[in-house]
CSV table of C-alpha atoms in Angstrom, one decimal:
chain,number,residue,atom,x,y,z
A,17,UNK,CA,26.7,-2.1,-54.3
A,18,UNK,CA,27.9,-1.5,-50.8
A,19,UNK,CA,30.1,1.4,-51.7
A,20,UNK,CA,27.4,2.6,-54.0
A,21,UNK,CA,24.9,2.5,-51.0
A,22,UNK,CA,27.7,4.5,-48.4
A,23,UNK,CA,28.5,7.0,-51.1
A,24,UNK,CA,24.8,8.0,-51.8
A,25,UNK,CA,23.9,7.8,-47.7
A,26,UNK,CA,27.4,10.6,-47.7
A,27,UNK,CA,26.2,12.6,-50.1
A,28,UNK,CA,23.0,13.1,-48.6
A,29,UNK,CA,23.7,13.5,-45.0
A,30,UNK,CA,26.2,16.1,-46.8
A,31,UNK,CA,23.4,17.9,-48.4
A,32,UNK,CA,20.9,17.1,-45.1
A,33,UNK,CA,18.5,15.6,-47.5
A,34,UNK,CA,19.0,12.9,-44.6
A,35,UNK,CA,19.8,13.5,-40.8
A,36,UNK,CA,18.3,10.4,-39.0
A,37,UNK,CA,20.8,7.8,-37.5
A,38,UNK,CA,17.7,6.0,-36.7
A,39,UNK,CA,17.1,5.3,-40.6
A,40,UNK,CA,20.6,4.9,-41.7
A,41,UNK,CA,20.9,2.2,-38.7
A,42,UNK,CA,17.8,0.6,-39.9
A,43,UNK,CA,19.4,0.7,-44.0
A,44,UNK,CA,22.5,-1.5,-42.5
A,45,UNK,CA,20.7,-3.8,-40.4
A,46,UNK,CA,18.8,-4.8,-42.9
A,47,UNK,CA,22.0,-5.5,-44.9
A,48,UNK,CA,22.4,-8.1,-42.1
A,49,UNK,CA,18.9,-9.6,-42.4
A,50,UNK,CA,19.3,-10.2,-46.8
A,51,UNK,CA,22.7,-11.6,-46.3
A,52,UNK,CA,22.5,-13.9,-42.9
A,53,UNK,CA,23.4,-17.0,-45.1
A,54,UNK,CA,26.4,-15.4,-46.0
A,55,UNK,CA,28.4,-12.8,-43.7
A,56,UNK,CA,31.2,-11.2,-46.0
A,57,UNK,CA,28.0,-9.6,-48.5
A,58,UNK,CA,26.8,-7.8,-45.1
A,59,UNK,CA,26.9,-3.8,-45.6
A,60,UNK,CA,28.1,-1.9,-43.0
A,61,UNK,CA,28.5,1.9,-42.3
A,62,UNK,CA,31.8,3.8,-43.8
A,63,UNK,CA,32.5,6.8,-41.7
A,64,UNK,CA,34.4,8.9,-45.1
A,65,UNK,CA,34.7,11.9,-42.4
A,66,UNK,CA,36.9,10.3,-40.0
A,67,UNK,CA,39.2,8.8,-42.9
A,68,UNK,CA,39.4,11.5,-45.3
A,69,UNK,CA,40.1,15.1,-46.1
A,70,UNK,CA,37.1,16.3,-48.4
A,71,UNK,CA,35.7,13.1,-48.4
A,72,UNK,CA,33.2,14.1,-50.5
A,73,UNK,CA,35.4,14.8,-53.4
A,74,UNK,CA,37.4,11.7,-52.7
A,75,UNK,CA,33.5,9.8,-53.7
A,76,UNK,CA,33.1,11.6,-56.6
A,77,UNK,CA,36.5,10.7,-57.7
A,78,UNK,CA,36.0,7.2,-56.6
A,79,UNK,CA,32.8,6.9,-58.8
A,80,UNK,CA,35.7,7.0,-61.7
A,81,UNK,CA,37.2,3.8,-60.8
A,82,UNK,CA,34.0,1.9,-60.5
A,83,UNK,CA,33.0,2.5,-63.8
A,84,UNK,CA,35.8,2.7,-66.3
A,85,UNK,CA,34.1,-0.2,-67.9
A,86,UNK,CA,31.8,2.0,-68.8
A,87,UNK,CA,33.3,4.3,-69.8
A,88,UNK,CA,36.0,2.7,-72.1
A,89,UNK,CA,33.1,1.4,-73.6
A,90,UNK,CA,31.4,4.4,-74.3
A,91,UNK,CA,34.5,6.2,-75.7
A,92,UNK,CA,35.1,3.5,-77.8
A,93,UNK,CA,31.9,3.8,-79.9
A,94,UNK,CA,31.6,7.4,-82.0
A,95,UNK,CA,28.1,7.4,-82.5
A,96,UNK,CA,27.2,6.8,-78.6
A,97,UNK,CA,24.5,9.5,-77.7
A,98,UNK,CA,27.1,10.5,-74.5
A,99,UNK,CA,31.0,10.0,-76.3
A,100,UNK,CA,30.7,13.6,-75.2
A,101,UNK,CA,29.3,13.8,-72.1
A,102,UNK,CA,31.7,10.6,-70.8
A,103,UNK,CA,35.1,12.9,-72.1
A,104,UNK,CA,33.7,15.7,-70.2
A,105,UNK,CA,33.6,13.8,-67.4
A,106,UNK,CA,36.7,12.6,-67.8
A,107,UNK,CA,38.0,16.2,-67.5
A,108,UNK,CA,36.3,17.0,-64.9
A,109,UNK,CA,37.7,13.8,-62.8
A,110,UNK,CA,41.4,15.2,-64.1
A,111,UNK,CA,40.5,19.1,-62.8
A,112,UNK,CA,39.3,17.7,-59.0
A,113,UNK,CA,42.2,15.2,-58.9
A,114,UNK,CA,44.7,18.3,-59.7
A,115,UNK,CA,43.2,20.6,-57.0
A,116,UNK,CA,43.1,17.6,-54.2
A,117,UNK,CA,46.4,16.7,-55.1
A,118,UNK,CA,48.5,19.8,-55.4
A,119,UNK,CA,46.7,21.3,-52.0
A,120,UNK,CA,47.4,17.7,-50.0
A,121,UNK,CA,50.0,15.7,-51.5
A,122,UNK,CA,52.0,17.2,-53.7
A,123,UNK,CA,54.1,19.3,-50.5
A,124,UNK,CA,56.9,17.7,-48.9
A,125,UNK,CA,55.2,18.7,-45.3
A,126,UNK,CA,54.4,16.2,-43.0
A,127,UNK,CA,50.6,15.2,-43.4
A,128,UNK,CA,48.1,14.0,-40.8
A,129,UNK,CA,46.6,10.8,-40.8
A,130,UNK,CA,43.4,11.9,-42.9
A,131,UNK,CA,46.0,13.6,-45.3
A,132,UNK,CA,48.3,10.7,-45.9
A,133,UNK,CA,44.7,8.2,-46.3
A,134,UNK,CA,43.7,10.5,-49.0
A,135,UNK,CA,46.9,10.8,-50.8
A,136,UNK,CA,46.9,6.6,-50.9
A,137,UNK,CA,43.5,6.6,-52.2
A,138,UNK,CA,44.8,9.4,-55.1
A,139,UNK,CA,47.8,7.6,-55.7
A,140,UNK,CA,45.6,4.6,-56.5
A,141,UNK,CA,42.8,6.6,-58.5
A,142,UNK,CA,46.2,7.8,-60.7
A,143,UNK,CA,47.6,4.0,-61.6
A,144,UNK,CA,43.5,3.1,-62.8
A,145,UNK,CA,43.4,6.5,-64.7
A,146,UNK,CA,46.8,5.8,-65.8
A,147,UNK,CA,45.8,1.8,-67.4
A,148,UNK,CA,42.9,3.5,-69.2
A,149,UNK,CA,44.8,6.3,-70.8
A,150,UNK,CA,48.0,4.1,-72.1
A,151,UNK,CA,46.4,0.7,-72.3
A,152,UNK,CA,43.5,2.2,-75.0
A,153,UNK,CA,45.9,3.8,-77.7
A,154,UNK,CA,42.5,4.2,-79.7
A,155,UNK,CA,40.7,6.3,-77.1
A,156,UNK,CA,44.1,7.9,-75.4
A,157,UNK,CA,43.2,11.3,-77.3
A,158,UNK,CA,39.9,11.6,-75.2
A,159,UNK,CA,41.5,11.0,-72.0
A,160,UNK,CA,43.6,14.2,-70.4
A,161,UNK,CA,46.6,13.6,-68.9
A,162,UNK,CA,46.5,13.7,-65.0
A,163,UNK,CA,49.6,17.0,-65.6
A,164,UNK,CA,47.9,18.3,-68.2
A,165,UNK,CA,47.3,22.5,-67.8
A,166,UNK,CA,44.6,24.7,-67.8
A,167,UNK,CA,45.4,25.0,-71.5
A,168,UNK,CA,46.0,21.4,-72.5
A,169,UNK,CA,42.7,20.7,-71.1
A,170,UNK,CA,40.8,23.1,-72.7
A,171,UNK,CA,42.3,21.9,-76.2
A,172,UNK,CA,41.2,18.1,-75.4
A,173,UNK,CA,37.8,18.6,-73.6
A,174,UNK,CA,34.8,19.2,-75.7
A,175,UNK,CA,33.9,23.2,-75.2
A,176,UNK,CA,30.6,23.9,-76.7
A,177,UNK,CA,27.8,25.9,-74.7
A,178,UNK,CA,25.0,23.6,-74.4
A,179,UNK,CA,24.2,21.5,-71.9
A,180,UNK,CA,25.1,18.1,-72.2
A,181,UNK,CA,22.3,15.9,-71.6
A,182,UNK,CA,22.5,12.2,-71.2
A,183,UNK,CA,20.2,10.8,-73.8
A,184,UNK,CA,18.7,7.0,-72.8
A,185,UNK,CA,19.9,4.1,-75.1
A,186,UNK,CA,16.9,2.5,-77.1
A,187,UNK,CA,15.3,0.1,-75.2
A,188,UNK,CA,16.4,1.6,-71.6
A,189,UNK,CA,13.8,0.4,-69.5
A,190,UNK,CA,15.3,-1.8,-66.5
A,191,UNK,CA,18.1,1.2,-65.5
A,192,UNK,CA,20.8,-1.1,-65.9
A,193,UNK,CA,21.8,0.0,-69.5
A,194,UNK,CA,25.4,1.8,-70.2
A,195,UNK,CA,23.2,5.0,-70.4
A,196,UNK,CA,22.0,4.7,-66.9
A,197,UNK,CA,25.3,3.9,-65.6
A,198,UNK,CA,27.3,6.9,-66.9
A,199,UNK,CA,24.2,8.9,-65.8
A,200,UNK,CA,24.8,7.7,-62.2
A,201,UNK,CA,28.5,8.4,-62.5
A,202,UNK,CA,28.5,11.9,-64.0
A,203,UNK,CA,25.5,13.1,-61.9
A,204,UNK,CA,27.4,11.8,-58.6
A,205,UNK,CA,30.3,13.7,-60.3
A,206,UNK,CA,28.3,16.2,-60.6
A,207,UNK,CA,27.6,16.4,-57.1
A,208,UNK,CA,24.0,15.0,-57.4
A,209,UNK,CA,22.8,11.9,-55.6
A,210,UNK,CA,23.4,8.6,-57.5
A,211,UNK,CA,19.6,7.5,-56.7
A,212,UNK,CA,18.6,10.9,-58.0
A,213,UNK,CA,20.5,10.8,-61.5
A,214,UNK,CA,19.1,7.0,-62.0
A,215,UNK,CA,15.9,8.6,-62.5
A,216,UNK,CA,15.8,11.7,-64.0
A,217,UNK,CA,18.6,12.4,-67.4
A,218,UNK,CA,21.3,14.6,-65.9
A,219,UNK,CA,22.5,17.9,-67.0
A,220,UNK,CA,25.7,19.6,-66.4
A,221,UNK,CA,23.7,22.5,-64.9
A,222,UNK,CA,25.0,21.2,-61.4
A,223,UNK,CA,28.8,22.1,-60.3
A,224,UNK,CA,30.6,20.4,-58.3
């Protein structure tokens, strides 16, 4: 939940749909205040600019490796409303891993310190993608390769037209359904703000 709460403060700082240190100060000491009776669940700030390159990117690919739960299990069932919308995803993760990689990491150039942090946190992203692509033989057809081409991609990623909207899974009322957790994951993927995509169904009319 702390990750979840930096990454959606990041993303809107990044989009100035927040600008006050005064609030964001406020949203960590009150971390502090719910969690006195136990200090390792306190919440503090993570600075992504001063670790990263395009640390925005590196959140949206990081969103991957919080839910692969969810989305194995989505994959897994054929008559889930968003099978679709999860392998889209998917090949959306692969197409934004590619370009970081290849323009950071993949050149034998010596790299800055904000270079070589994000090449560590890609290596990792690659060994989760890697365990849900070759440890689910059923669902290893959905998941694109991390060196697949233009080409391959375009032959394993679902190509129609229309917009893929999330659809809610019956009895969705808390949030806390599969539905609302891809939603949170593909609309943060999608470049819109996790607390955002909770509440309203996400369409892929956003870009990243």
């Amino acid at each position: 939940r702390c990750i979840n709460v930096n990454n959606w403060l990041y993303n809107s700082i990044e989009k100035k749909y927040l600008n006050n240190k005064h609030i964001i100060d406020w949203i960590f000491k009150l971390s502090k205040t719910i969690s006195s009776e136990n200090e390792n669940n306190v919440c503090s700030f993570y600075s992504y600019d001063e670790i990263y390159v395009e640390p925005i990117n590196i959140i949206q690919l990081k969103m991957f490796d919080a839910n692969i739960a969810v989305i194995k299990s989505i994959l897994e069932d054929e008559s889930d409303p968003n099978n679709a919308s999860a392998q889209k995803y998917l090949c959306k993760f692969v197409r934004l891993y590619k370009k970081m990689y290849n323009t950071y990491c993949s050149s034998t150039r010596t790299k800055n310190y904000k270079e070589n942090i994000t090449c560590g946190e890609l290596n990792t992203l690659s060994s989760s993608y890697s365990m849900l692509r070759l440890g689910k033989p059923d669902i290893s057809g959905k998941v694109p390769s991390l060196d697949a081409n233009e080409h391959e991609l375009l032959e394993i990623c679902p190509q129609d037209n229309s917009e893929a909207e999330l659809l809610p899974q019956e009895g969705d009322i808390s949030g806390t359904s599969t539905s609302s957790k891809i939603s949170t994951t593909i609309g943060t993927m999608a470049g819109v703000s996790s607390v955002f995509a909770l509440l309203y169904k996400v369409k892929r009319n956003f870009y990243l």
